[in-house]
Amino acid sequence: MNPILYLIVPCYNEELVLPKTYQVLCAKIQSMIAHNLIAPTSAIVFVDDGSKDQTWKVLNTLLHNCPPPETDFVAHCHSPRTIALKLSTNKGHQNALLAGLEYASTRCDCAISIDCDLQQDEQKLDEFIQKYKNGADIVMGIRNDRNTDTIFKKYTALGFYKLMNLMGVKLTKNHADYRLLSQKALNALLNHKESNLFLRGIVDNIGFSKTYVFFDVKPRNIGESKYPLRKMLSFAWNGITSFSIMPLRLVSILGFVFFILSLGLGAYALYVKLFTDNALWGWASTIIPFSFFSGVQLLSLGIIGEYIGKIYTESKHRPRYFIEDIQESNCVDSHNA
Ligand code: UDP
Ligand code: MG
């Protein structure tokens, strides 16, 4: 039996990209159905992450604007089952993905997440499914290179992996969120109830049989990146604080090092007092250590505060998103009628 595949596509302010994406993904899923790779009940789930532009309107038009019925559904219909979820407000890429995955989890055998801008090569979907059929529970899309990235993005990404590694977080390099999860892996993932979600870290940690698909990243043709520096930094920081207590440990080490240093400083002061005539200390010897240690203390408190803040948000167990509306294309039914 062919698996029911649900393709999850998060969209934030993607009104310009959507018509093309919709057409390309529908054609791809349809061809996969026709080639007997996936079940005819497979579907595409678009998740509108509280967009501020016309994304939801465009999605509705696409969903409800059916092509003329053909006699042979599988061979000719270009509209596989499509669903659109509208989140009540912008909750970020990770939560949008999660909303789609949660929706799919009770309906599919496996789910693949893919970006809306078609930068990730959709032709590789066949390979994901082949690997799933060969027994993999997690198939990770790995980009071949970063040639299509701006220099800035290339180096920030490099720095991100280096930093994560230093902090003891093992992440699969050059894997974004183009991945397949089997129903089993999906359920394991959905058992993580934290509000600050870092899917990549979780997927790398849940185990199960894992394999890879390599793909080329295409440049974003329409619209601009929805990941400005501010979002990238918060994403990286979230990744570190969700998976590593290293910053807290660094604070303790820093505290210890400065404690030893201050002991040395005390011994030196004593030596100057007892054995030399230079006992009169200027303001520098008071002010500099004072301000230095104040800085260290504040920094340490700040880092501890970050973690306490996280405990605070997690302890509230707030819902991660609200679905405001669900639309399902009726084209499939009209073709079947
Ligand atoms: N996205 C989202 N919510 C956000 C930001 C982005 O759902 O708050 C989606 C976006 O529509 C796209 C995917 O996440 O489908 C990746 O974003 P983008 O392509 O802008 O990131 P980049 O490729 O530049 O890293
Ligand atoms: Mg992109």
mmCIF file of C-alpha atoms and ligand atoms in Angstrom:
data_model
loop_
_atom_site.group_PDB
_atom_site.id
_atom_site.type_symbol
_atom_site.label_atom_id
_atom_site.label_comp_id
_atom_site.label_asym_id
_atom_site.label_seq_id
_atom_site.Cartn_x
_atom_site.Cartn_y
_atom_site.Cartn_z
ATOM 1 C CA MET A 1 0.000 0.000 0.000
ATOM 2 C CA ASN A 2 1.314 3.439 -0.892
ATOM 3 C CA PRO A 3 1.686 5.867 2.014
ATOM 4 C CA ILE A 4 -0.573 8.851 2.525
ATOM 5 C CA LEU A 5 1.748 11.842 2.306
ATOM 6 C CA TYR A 6 0.915 15.241 3.773
ATOM 7 C CA LEU A 7 3.082 18.072 2.501
ATOM 8 C CA ILE A 8 3.294 20.926 5.024
ATOM 9 C CA VAL A 9 3.954 24.397 3.645
ATOM 10 C CA PRO A 10 4.277 27.330 6.084
ATOM 11 C CA CYS A 11 3.505 30.696 4.501
ATOM 12 C CA TYR A 12 4.122 34.133 5.922
ATOM 13 C CA ASN A 13 3.387 37.120 3.672
ATOM 14 C CA GLU A 14 3.774 34.980 0.576
ATOM 15 C CA GLU A 15 0.965 36.392 -1.616
ATOM 16 C CA LEU A 16 3.376 36.874 -4.526
ATOM 17 C CA VAL A 17 4.890 33.412 -4.388
ATOM 18 C CA LEU A 18 1.798 31.339 -3.660
ATOM 19 C CA PRO A 19 0.158 31.013 -7.100
ATOM 20 C CA LYS A 20 3.341 29.540 -8.584
ATOM 21 C CA THR A 21 4.055 27.393 -5.513
ATOM 22 C CA TYR A 22 0.516 26.068 -5.504
ATOM 23 C CA GLN A 23 0.698 25.104 -9.143
ATOM 24 C CA VAL A 24 4.139 23.486 -8.871
ATOM 25 C CA LEU A 25 3.382 21.511 -5.695
ATOM 26 C CA CYS A 26 -0.037 20.358 -6.901
ATOM 27 C CA ALA A 27 1.499 19.127 -10.156
ATOM 28 C CA LYS A 28 4.262 17.367 -8.230
ATOM 29 C CA ILE A 29 1.922 15.593 -5.813
ATOM 30 C CA GLN A 30 -0.368 14.664 -8.661
ATOM 31 C CA SER A 31 2.503 13.151 -10.601
ATOM 32 C CA MET A 32 3.636 11.223 -7.519
ATOM 33 C CA ILE A 33 0.126 9.827 -7.190
ATOM 34 C CA ALA A 34 0.070 8.969 -10.888
ATOM 35 C CA HIS A 35 3.446 7.213 -10.580
ATOM 36 C CA ASN A 36 2.143 5.107 -7.759
ATOM 37 C CA LEU A 37 4.531 6.540 -5.175
ATOM 38 C CA ILE A 38 1.939 7.852 -2.738
ATOM 39 C CA ALA A 39 -1.738 7.254 -1.994
ATOM 40 C CA PRO A 40 -4.375 9.289 -3.908
ATOM 41 C CA THR A 41 -5.615 10.677 -0.581
ATOM 42 C CA SER A 42 -2.305 12.483 -0.045
ATOM 43 C CA ALA A 43 -2.638 16.207 0.537
ATOM 44 C CA ILE A 44 -0.915 19.564 0.720
ATOM 45 C CA VAL A 45 -1.437 21.628 3.875
ATOM 46 C CA PHE A 46 -0.674 25.339 3.582
ATOM 47 C CA VAL A 47 -0.320 27.075 6.932
ATOM 48 C CA ASP A 48 -0.869 30.822 6.829
ATOM 49 C CA ASP A 49 1.215 32.042 9.753
ATOM 50 C CA GLY A 50 -0.889 35.135 10.505
ATOM 51 C CA SER A 51 0.222 36.932 7.342
ATOM 52 C CA LYS A 52 -0.335 40.659 7.060
ATOM 53 C CA ASP A 53 -0.742 40.659 3.290
ATOM 54 C CA GLN A 54 -3.299 38.885 1.093
ATOM 55 C CA THR A 55 -1.880 35.368 1.646
ATOM 56 C CA TRP A 56 -5.115 33.980 3.113
ATOM 57 C CA LYS A 57 -7.239 35.482 0.337
ATOM 58 C CA VAL A 58 -4.908 34.129 -2.339
ATOM 59 C CA LEU A 59 -4.978 30.695 -0.712
ATOM 60 C CA ASN A 60 -8.779 30.674 -0.684
ATOM 61 C CA THR A 61 -8.952 31.651 -4.326
ATOM 62 C CA LEU A 62 -6.475 28.929 -5.250
ATOM 63 C CA LEU A 63 -8.247 26.305 -3.188
ATOM 64 C CA HIS A 64 -11.725 27.002 -4.445
ATOM 65 C CA ASN A 65 -10.923 27.809 -8.043
ATOM 66 C CA CYS A 66 -11.085 24.302 -9.479
ATOM 67 C CA PRO A 67 -9.866 23.443 -12.959
ATOM 68 C CA PRO A 68 -12.507 21.936 -15.287
ATOM 69 C CA PRO A 69 -13.316 18.306 -14.354
ATOM 70 C CA GLU A 70 -11.516 15.643 -16.358
ATOM 71 C CA THR A 71 -12.744 12.150 -16.953
ATOM 72 C CA ASP A 72 -9.644 10.434 -15.651
ATOM 73 C CA PHE A 73 -8.993 11.989 -12.219
ATOM 74 C CA VAL A 74 -5.560 10.549 -11.586
ATOM 75 C CA ALA A 75 -4.180 11.235 -15.043
ATOM 76 C CA HIS A 76 -5.557 14.703 -15.626
ATOM 77 C CA CYS A 77 -6.616 16.440 -12.462
ATOM 78 C CA HIS A 78 -4.067 19.006 -11.322
ATOM 79 C CA SER A 79 -5.665 19.508 -7.947
ATOM 80 C CA PRO A 80 -4.812 16.940 -5.337
ATOM 81 C CA ARG A 81 -6.402 17.372 -1.940
ATOM 82 C CA THR A 82 -5.349 20.789 -0.600
ATOM 83 C CA ILE A 83 -6.031 22.259 2.807
ATOM 84 C CA ALA A 84 -5.289 25.690 4.240
ATOM 85 C CA LEU A 85 -4.937 26.462 7.938
ATOM 86 C CA LYS A 86 -5.010 30.031 9.131
ATOM 87 C CA LEU A 87 -3.219 30.804 12.385
ATOM 88 C CA SER A 88 -4.790 33.613 14.395
ATOM 89 C CA THR A 89 -1.554 35.605 14.447
ATOM 90 C CA ASN A 90 2.089 35.351 13.409
ATOM 91 C CA LYS A 91 3.651 32.654 15.612
ATOM 92 C CA GLY A 92 6.847 32.109 13.634
ATOM 93 C CA HIS A 93 8.030 29.511 11.175
ATOM 94 C CA GLN A 94 8.552 26.735 13.755
ATOM 95 C CA ASN A 95 5.079 27.027 15.246
ATOM 96 C CA ALA A 96 3.481 27.262 11.811
ATOM 97 C CA LEU A 97 5.253 24.059 10.862
ATOM 98 C CA LEU A 98 4.116 22.439 14.064
ATOM 99 C CA ALA A 99 0.491 23.424 13.418
ATOM 100 C CA GLY A 100 0.655 21.722 10.027
ATOM 101 C CA LEU A 101 2.397 18.644 11.404
ATOM 102 C CA GLU A 102 -0.091 18.324 14.248
ATOM 103 C CA TYR A 103 -2.969 18.578 11.788
ATOM 104 C CA ALA A 104 -1.382 15.940 9.564
ATOM 105 C CA SER A 105 -0.372 13.567 12.347
ATOM 106 C CA THR A 106 -3.719 11.814 12.631
ATOM 107 C CA ARG A 107 -4.362 11.742 8.896
ATOM 108 C CA CYS A 108 -1.142 10.701 7.196
ATOM 109 C CA ASP A 109 1.496 7.962 7.128
ATOM 110 C CA CYS A 110 4.283 10.476 6.662
ATOM 111 C CA ALA A 111 4.633 14.246 6.426
ATOM 112 C CA ILE A 112 7.185 16.362 4.592
ATOM 113 C CA SER A 113 7.753 20.020 5.420
ATOM 114 C CA ILE A 114 8.904 22.355 2.661
ATOM 115 C CA ASP A 115 9.259 26.148 2.393
ATOM 116 C CA CYS A 116 6.730 28.132 0.439
ATOM 117 C CA ASP A 117 9.247 29.941 -1.758
ATOM 118 C CA LEU A 118 10.281 26.753 -3.638
ATOM 119 C CA GLN A 119 13.945 27.317 -2.779
ATOM 120 C CA GLN A 120 14.092 23.681 -1.770
ATOM 121 C CA ASP A 121 14.046 21.369 -4.764
ATOM 122 C CA GLU A 122 10.560 19.829 -4.880
ATOM 123 C CA GLN A 123 11.709 17.270 -7.460
ATOM 124 C CA LYS A 124 13.511 15.507 -4.623
ATOM 125 C CA LEU A 125 10.196 14.589 -2.973
ATOM 126 C CA ASP A 126 10.286 11.246 -4.823
ATOM 127 C CA GLU A 127 13.597 10.436 -3.173
ATOM 128 C CA PHE A 128 12.225 11.259 0.283
ATOM 129 C CA ILE A 129 9.361 8.825 -0.305
ATOM 130 C CA GLN A 130 11.664 6.116 -1.664
ATOM 131 C CA LYS A 131 13.771 6.358 1.485
ATOM 132 C CA TYR A 132 10.662 6.241 3.642
ATOM 133 C CA LYS A 133 9.518 3.137 1.795
ATOM 134 C CA ASN A 134 12.933 1.619 2.457
ATOM 135 C CA GLY A 135 12.304 1.955 6.168
ATOM 136 C CA ALA A 136 13.544 5.409 7.225
ATOM 137 C CA ASP A 137 11.489 7.249 9.846
ATOM 138 C CA ILE A 138 13.277 10.548 9.395
ATOM 139 C CA VAL A 139 14.634 11.795 6.076
ATOM 140 C CA MET A 140 16.543 15.055 6.283
ATOM 141 C CA GLY A 141 17.040 17.324 3.291
ATOM 142 C CA ILE A 142 20.627 18.537 3.185
ATOM 143 C CA ARG A 143 21.601 21.426 0.927
ATOM 144 C CA ASN A 144 24.621 20.755 -1.266
ATOM 145 C CA ASP A 145 26.163 24.198 -0.922
ATOM 146 C CA ARG A 146 25.376 27.754 0.045
ATOM 147 C CA ASN A 147 26.028 29.340 -3.346
ATOM 148 C CA THR A 148 22.617 30.967 -3.517
ATOM 149 C CA ASP A 149 23.024 32.577 -0.091
ATOM 150 C CA THR A 150 24.193 36.129 0.397
ATOM 151 C CA ILE A 151 27.687 36.407 1.921
ATOM 152 C CA PHE A 152 26.029 37.615 5.117
ATOM 153 C CA LYS A 153 23.715 34.605 5.341
ATOM 154 C CA LYS A 154 26.561 32.210 4.495
ATOM 155 C CA TYR A 155 28.758 33.421 7.316
ATOM 156 C CA THR A 156 26.008 33.805 9.894
ATOM 157 C CA ALA A 157 24.965 30.212 9.154
ATOM 158 C CA LEU A 158 28.582 29.046 9.538
ATOM 159 C CA GLY A 159 28.881 30.946 12.832
ATOM 160 C CA PHE A 160 25.586 29.442 13.980
ATOM 161 C CA TYR A 161 26.793 25.850 13.553
ATOM 162 C CA LYS A 162 30.159 26.630 15.157
ATOM 163 C CA LEU A 163 28.469 28.239 18.149
ATOM 164 C CA MET A 164 25.953 25.431 18.529
ATOM 165 C CA ASN A 165 28.790 22.910 18.430
ATOM 166 C CA LEU A 166 30.731 24.855 21.062
ATOM 167 C CA MET A 167 27.653 24.858 23.261
ATOM 168 C CA GLY A 168 27.411 21.097 22.978
ATOM 169 C CA VAL A 169 24.352 21.046 20.696
ATOM 170 C CA LYS A 170 24.824 18.504 17.929
ATOM 171 C CA LEU A 171 22.967 19.641 14.837
ATOM 172 C CA THR A 172 22.907 18.159 11.344
ATOM 173 C CA LYS A 173 24.794 20.657 9.201
ATOM 174 C CA ASN A 174 23.057 22.371 6.284
ATOM 175 C CA HIS A 175 19.702 20.895 7.141
ATOM 176 C CA ALA A 176 16.864 23.383 7.410
ATOM 177 C CA ASP A 177 13.283 22.271 7.702
ATOM 178 C CA TYR A 178 12.955 20.259 4.495
ATOM 179 C CA ARG A 179 12.351 16.833 6.017
ATOM 180 C CA LEU A 180 10.166 13.777 6.090
ATOM 181 C CA LEU A 181 8.793 12.370 9.321
ATOM 182 C CA SER A 182 7.024 9.058 9.574
ATOM 183 C CA GLN A 183 3.903 8.809 11.699
ATOM 184 C CA LYS A 184 6.086 7.271 14.451
ATOM 185 C CA ALA A 185 8.632 10.113 14.407
ATOM 186 C CA LEU A 186 5.809 12.638 14.151
ATOM 187 C CA ASN A 187 4.193 11.327 17.325
ATOM 188 C CA ALA A 188 7.519 11.415 19.153
ATOM 189 C CA LEU A 189 8.028 15.003 18.046
ATOM 190 C CA LEU A 190 4.539 16.028 19.078
ATOM 191 C CA ASN A 191 5.167 14.687 22.562
ATOM 192 C CA HIS A 192 7.503 17.633 23.117
ATOM 193 C CA LYS A 193 5.313 20.194 24.761
ATOM 194 C CA GLU A 194 7.702 23.127 25.129
ATOM 195 C CA SER A 195 6.517 26.519 23.924
ATOM 196 C CA ASN A 196 9.952 27.564 22.650
ATOM 197 C CA LEU A 197 10.235 25.132 19.850
ATOM 198 C CA PHE A 198 13.454 24.303 18.041
ATOM 199 C CA LEU A 199 12.401 21.530 15.677
ATOM 200 C CA ARG A 200 15.831 20.860 14.210
ATOM 201 C CA GLY A 201 17.295 20.144 17.622
ATOM 202 C CA ILE A 202 14.393 17.914 18.599
ATOM 203 C CA VAL A 203 14.505 15.919 15.367
ATOM 204 C CA ASP A 204 18.228 15.349 15.870
ATOM 205 C CA ASN A 205 17.506 14.015 19.346
ATOM 206 C CA ILE A 206 14.526 11.713 19.013
ATOM 207 C CA GLY A 207 16.413 8.836 17.404
ATOM 208 C CA PHE A 208 14.683 6.402 14.976
ATOM 209 C CA SER A 209 16.172 5.358 11.661
ATOM 210 C CA LYS A 210 17.439 8.421 9.877
ATOM 211 C CA THR A 211 18.742 9.103 6.393
ATOM 212 C CA TYR A 212 19.471 12.029 4.084
ATOM 213 C CA VAL A 213 18.509 13.495 0.734
ATOM 214 C CA PHE A 214 20.855 16.033 -0.876
ATOM 215 C CA PHE A 215 19.446 18.915 -2.863
ATOM 216 C CA ASP A 216 20.425 22.207 -4.483
ATOM 217 C CA VAL A 217 18.932 25.391 -3.115
ATOM 218 C CA LYS A 218 17.385 27.659 -5.709
ATOM 219 C CA PRO A 219 17.433 31.436 -5.269
ATOM 220 C CA ARG A 220 14.220 33.027 -3.999
ATOM 221 C CA ASN A 221 12.696 34.447 -7.192
ATOM 222 C CA ILE A 222 9.762 36.344 -5.796
ATOM 223 C CA GLY A 223 9.371 38.239 -2.524
ATOM 224 C CA GLU A 224 12.030 38.598 0.114
ATOM 225 C CA SER A 225 13.337 36.455 2.954
ATOM 226 C CA LYS A 226 11.047 36.365 5.980
ATOM 227 C CA TYR A 227 14.068 35.744 8.193
ATOM 228 C CA PRO A 228 15.660 39.120 8.939
ATOM 229 C CA LEU A 229 18.721 39.282 11.239
ATOM 230 C CA ARG A 230 16.508 39.837 14.285
ATOM 231 C CA LYS A 231 14.602 36.570 13.647
ATOM 232 C CA MET A 232 17.805 34.650 12.874
ATOM 233 C CA LEU A 233 19.451 35.765 16.116
ATOM 234 C CA SER A 234 16.399 34.897 18.168
ATOM 235 C CA PHE A 235 16.219 31.518 16.402
ATOM 236 C CA ALA A 236 19.875 30.790 17.240
ATOM 237 C CA TRP A 237 19.504 31.943 20.834
ATOM 238 C CA ASN A 238 16.395 29.829 21.233
ATOM 239 C CA GLY A 239 18.303 26.852 19.871
ATOM 240 C CA ILE A 240 21.125 27.321 22.358
ATOM 241 C CA THR A 241 18.989 27.908 25.429
ATOM 242 C CA SER A 242 16.627 25.063 24.527
ATOM 243 C CA PHE A 243 19.351 22.488 24.163
ATOM 244 C CA SER A 244 22.341 23.598 26.169
ATOM 245 C CA ILE A 245 23.067 24.637 29.730
ATOM 246 C CA MET A 246 26.573 25.609 28.601
ATOM 247 C CA PRO A 247 26.009 29.373 29.016
ATOM 248 C CA LEU A 248 25.042 28.763 32.667
ATOM 249 C CA ARG A 249 28.119 26.627 33.136
ATOM 250 C CA LEU A 250 30.272 29.311 31.518
ATOM 251 C CA VAL A 251 28.956 31.746 34.096
ATOM 252 C CA SER A 252 30.064 29.447 36.906
ATOM 253 C CA ILE A 253 33.486 28.959 35.305
ATOM 254 C CA LEU A 254 33.798 32.710 34.781
ATOM 255 C CA GLY A 255 32.836 33.271 38.409
ATOM 256 C CA PHE A 256 35.477 30.787 39.562
ATOM 257 C CA VAL A 257 38.209 32.279 37.367
ATOM 258 C CA PHE A 258 37.513 35.774 38.645
ATOM 259 C CA PHE A 259 37.404 34.557 42.232
ATOM 260 C CA ILE A 260 40.926 33.146 41.824
ATOM 261 C CA LEU A 261 42.043 36.345 40.100
ATOM 262 C CA SER A 262 40.707 38.486 42.917
ATOM 263 C CA LEU A 263 42.539 36.304 45.468
ATOM 264 C CA GLY A 264 45.736 36.947 43.508
ATOM 265 C CA LEU A 265 44.961 40.651 43.447
ATOM 266 C CA GLY A 266 44.435 40.611 47.242
ATOM 267 C CA ALA A 267 47.749 38.837 47.780
ATOM 268 C CA TYR A 268 49.465 41.389 45.569
ATOM 269 C CA ALA A 269 47.910 44.292 47.491
ATOM 270 C CA LEU A 270 49.111 42.737 50.728
ATOM 271 C CA TYR A 271 52.604 42.348 49.330
ATOM 272 C CA VAL A 272 52.687 46.009 48.236
ATOM 273 C CA LYS A 273 51.493 47.090 51.678
ATOM 274 C CA LEU A 274 53.986 44.971 53.640
ATOM 275 C CA PHE A 275 57.103 45.039 51.534
ATOM 276 C CA THR A 276 57.113 48.275 49.496
ATOM 277 C CA ASP A 277 56.571 52.007 50.012
ATOM 278 C CA ASN A 278 53.897 52.253 47.333
ATOM 279 C CA ALA A 279 50.994 51.383 49.615
ATOM 280 C CA LEU A 280 48.914 54.392 48.528
ATOM 281 C CA TRP A 281 46.632 53.053 45.876
ATOM 282 C CA GLY A 282 45.164 55.342 43.280
ATOM 283 C CA TRP A 283 41.584 55.311 42.206
ATOM 284 C CA ALA A 284 42.348 53.028 39.236
ATOM 285 C CA SER A 285 43.109 50.055 41.434
ATOM 286 C CA THR A 286 39.717 50.497 43.111
ATOM 287 C CA ILE A 287 37.534 51.574 40.260
ATOM 288 C CA ILE A 288 38.793 49.222 37.558
ATOM 289 C CA PRO A 289 38.289 45.940 39.432
ATOM 290 C CA PHE A 290 35.046 47.285 40.838
ATOM 291 C CA SER A 291 33.553 48.087 37.456
ATOM 292 C CA PHE A 292 35.007 44.946 35.930
ATOM 293 C CA PHE A 293 33.421 42.654 38.481
ATOM 294 C CA SER A 294 30.147 44.561 38.342
ATOM 295 C CA GLY A 295 30.120 43.898 34.629
ATOM 296 C CA VAL A 296 30.809 40.217 35.086
ATOM 297 C CA GLN A 297 28.095 39.952 37.717
ATOM 298 C CA LEU A 298 25.537 41.703 35.571
ATOM 299 C CA LEU A 299 26.403 39.530 32.598
ATOM 300 C CA SER A 300 26.060 36.413 34.713
ATOM 301 C CA LEU A 301 22.761 37.564 36.136
ATOM 302 C CA GLY A 302 21.538 38.317 32.625
ATOM 303 C CA ILE A 303 22.306 34.812 31.401
ATOM 304 C CA ILE A 304 20.709 33.223 34.457
ATOM 305 C CA GLY A 305 17.745 35.536 33.893
ATOM 306 C CA GLU A 306 17.390 34.255 30.325
ATOM 307 C CA TYR A 307 16.961 30.718 31.581
ATOM 308 C CA ILE A 308 14.609 31.748 34.364
ATOM 309 C CA GLY A 309 12.599 33.637 31.766
ATOM 310 C CA LYS A 310 12.415 30.470 29.761
ATOM 311 C CA ILE A 311 11.261 28.435 32.759
ATOM 312 C CA TYR A 312 8.645 31.117 33.324
ATOM 313 C CA THR A 313 7.228 30.924 29.798
ATOM 314 C CA GLU A 314 7.399 27.122 29.756
ATOM 315 C CA SER A 315 5.681 26.788 33.142
ATOM 316 C CA LYS A 316 2.618 28.585 31.820
ATOM 317 C CA HIS A 317 1.991 25.829 29.264
ATOM 318 C CA ARG A 318 0.417 28.286 26.924
ATOM 319 C CA PRO A 319 -0.978 27.031 23.615
ATOM 320 C CA ARG A 320 1.586 27.452 20.859
ATOM 321 C CA TYR A 321 -0.900 28.633 18.241
ATOM 322 C CA PHE A 322 -4.594 28.990 17.521
ATOM 323 C CA ILE A 323 -6.176 27.882 14.283
ATOM 324 C CA GLU A 324 -8.658 30.534 13.228
ATOM 325 C CA ASP A 325 -9.947 28.932 10.054
ATOM 326 C CA ILE A 326 -9.578 25.751 8.016
ATOM 327 C CA GLN A 327 -10.423 25.559 4.335
ATOM 328 C CA GLU A 328 -10.360 22.467 2.206
ATOM 329 C CA SER A 329 -10.394 22.430 -1.545
ATOM 330 C CA ASN A 330 -13.581 20.959 -2.936
ATOM 331 C CA CYS A 331 -12.003 20.308 -6.330
ATOM 332 C CA VAL A 332 -11.262 16.690 -5.477
ATOM 333 C CA ASP A 333 -14.950 16.022 -4.818
ATOM 334 C CA SER A 334 -16.056 17.862 -7.932
ATOM 335 C CA HIS A 335 -13.706 15.706 -9.983
ATOM 336 C CA ASN A 336 -14.919 12.555 -8.363
ATOM 337 C CA ALA A 337 -18.597 13.467 -8.906
HETATM 338 N N1 UDP B 1 7.769 31.697 7.565
HETATM 339 C C1 UDP B 1 6.693 31.539 8.437
HETATM 340 N N2 UDP B 1 6.604 32.397 9.512
HETATM 341 C C2 UDP B 1 7.531 33.372 9.766
HETATM 342 C C3 UDP B 1 8.641 33.490 8.883
HETATM 343 C C4 UDP B 1 8.737 32.625 7.795
HETATM 344 O O1 UDP B 1 5.844 30.675 8.247
HETATM 345 O O2 UDP B 1 7.358 34.107 10.745
HETATM 346 C C5 UDP B 1 7.891 30.765 6.400
HETATM 347 C C6 UDP B 1 8.073 31.444 5.040
HETATM 348 O O3 UDP B 1 6.842 31.813 4.453
HETATM 349 C C7 UDP B 1 8.791 30.351 4.246
HETATM 350 C C8 UDP B 1 9.623 29.652 5.317
HETATM 351 O O4 UDP B 1 9.048 30.003 6.586
HETATM 352 O O5 UDP B 1 7.884 29.397 3.720
HETATM 353 C C9 UDP B 1 11.086 30.052 5.269
HETATM 354 O O6 UDP B 1 11.209 31.454 5.250
HETATM 355 P P1 UDP B 1 12.146 32.219 4.223
HETATM 356 O O7 UDP B 1 12.136 31.563 2.898
HETATM 357 O O8 UDP B 1 11.771 33.666 4.227
HETATM 358 O O9 UDP B 1 13.570 32.030 4.933
HETATM 359 P P2 UDP B 1 15.020 31.908 4.253
HETATM 360 O O10 UDP B 1 14.901 30.917 3.122
HETATM 361 O O11 UDP B 1 15.354 33.271 3.790
HETATM 362 O O12 UDP B 1 15.875 31.422 5.368
HETATM 363 MG MG MG B 2 13.542 30.846 1.624
#
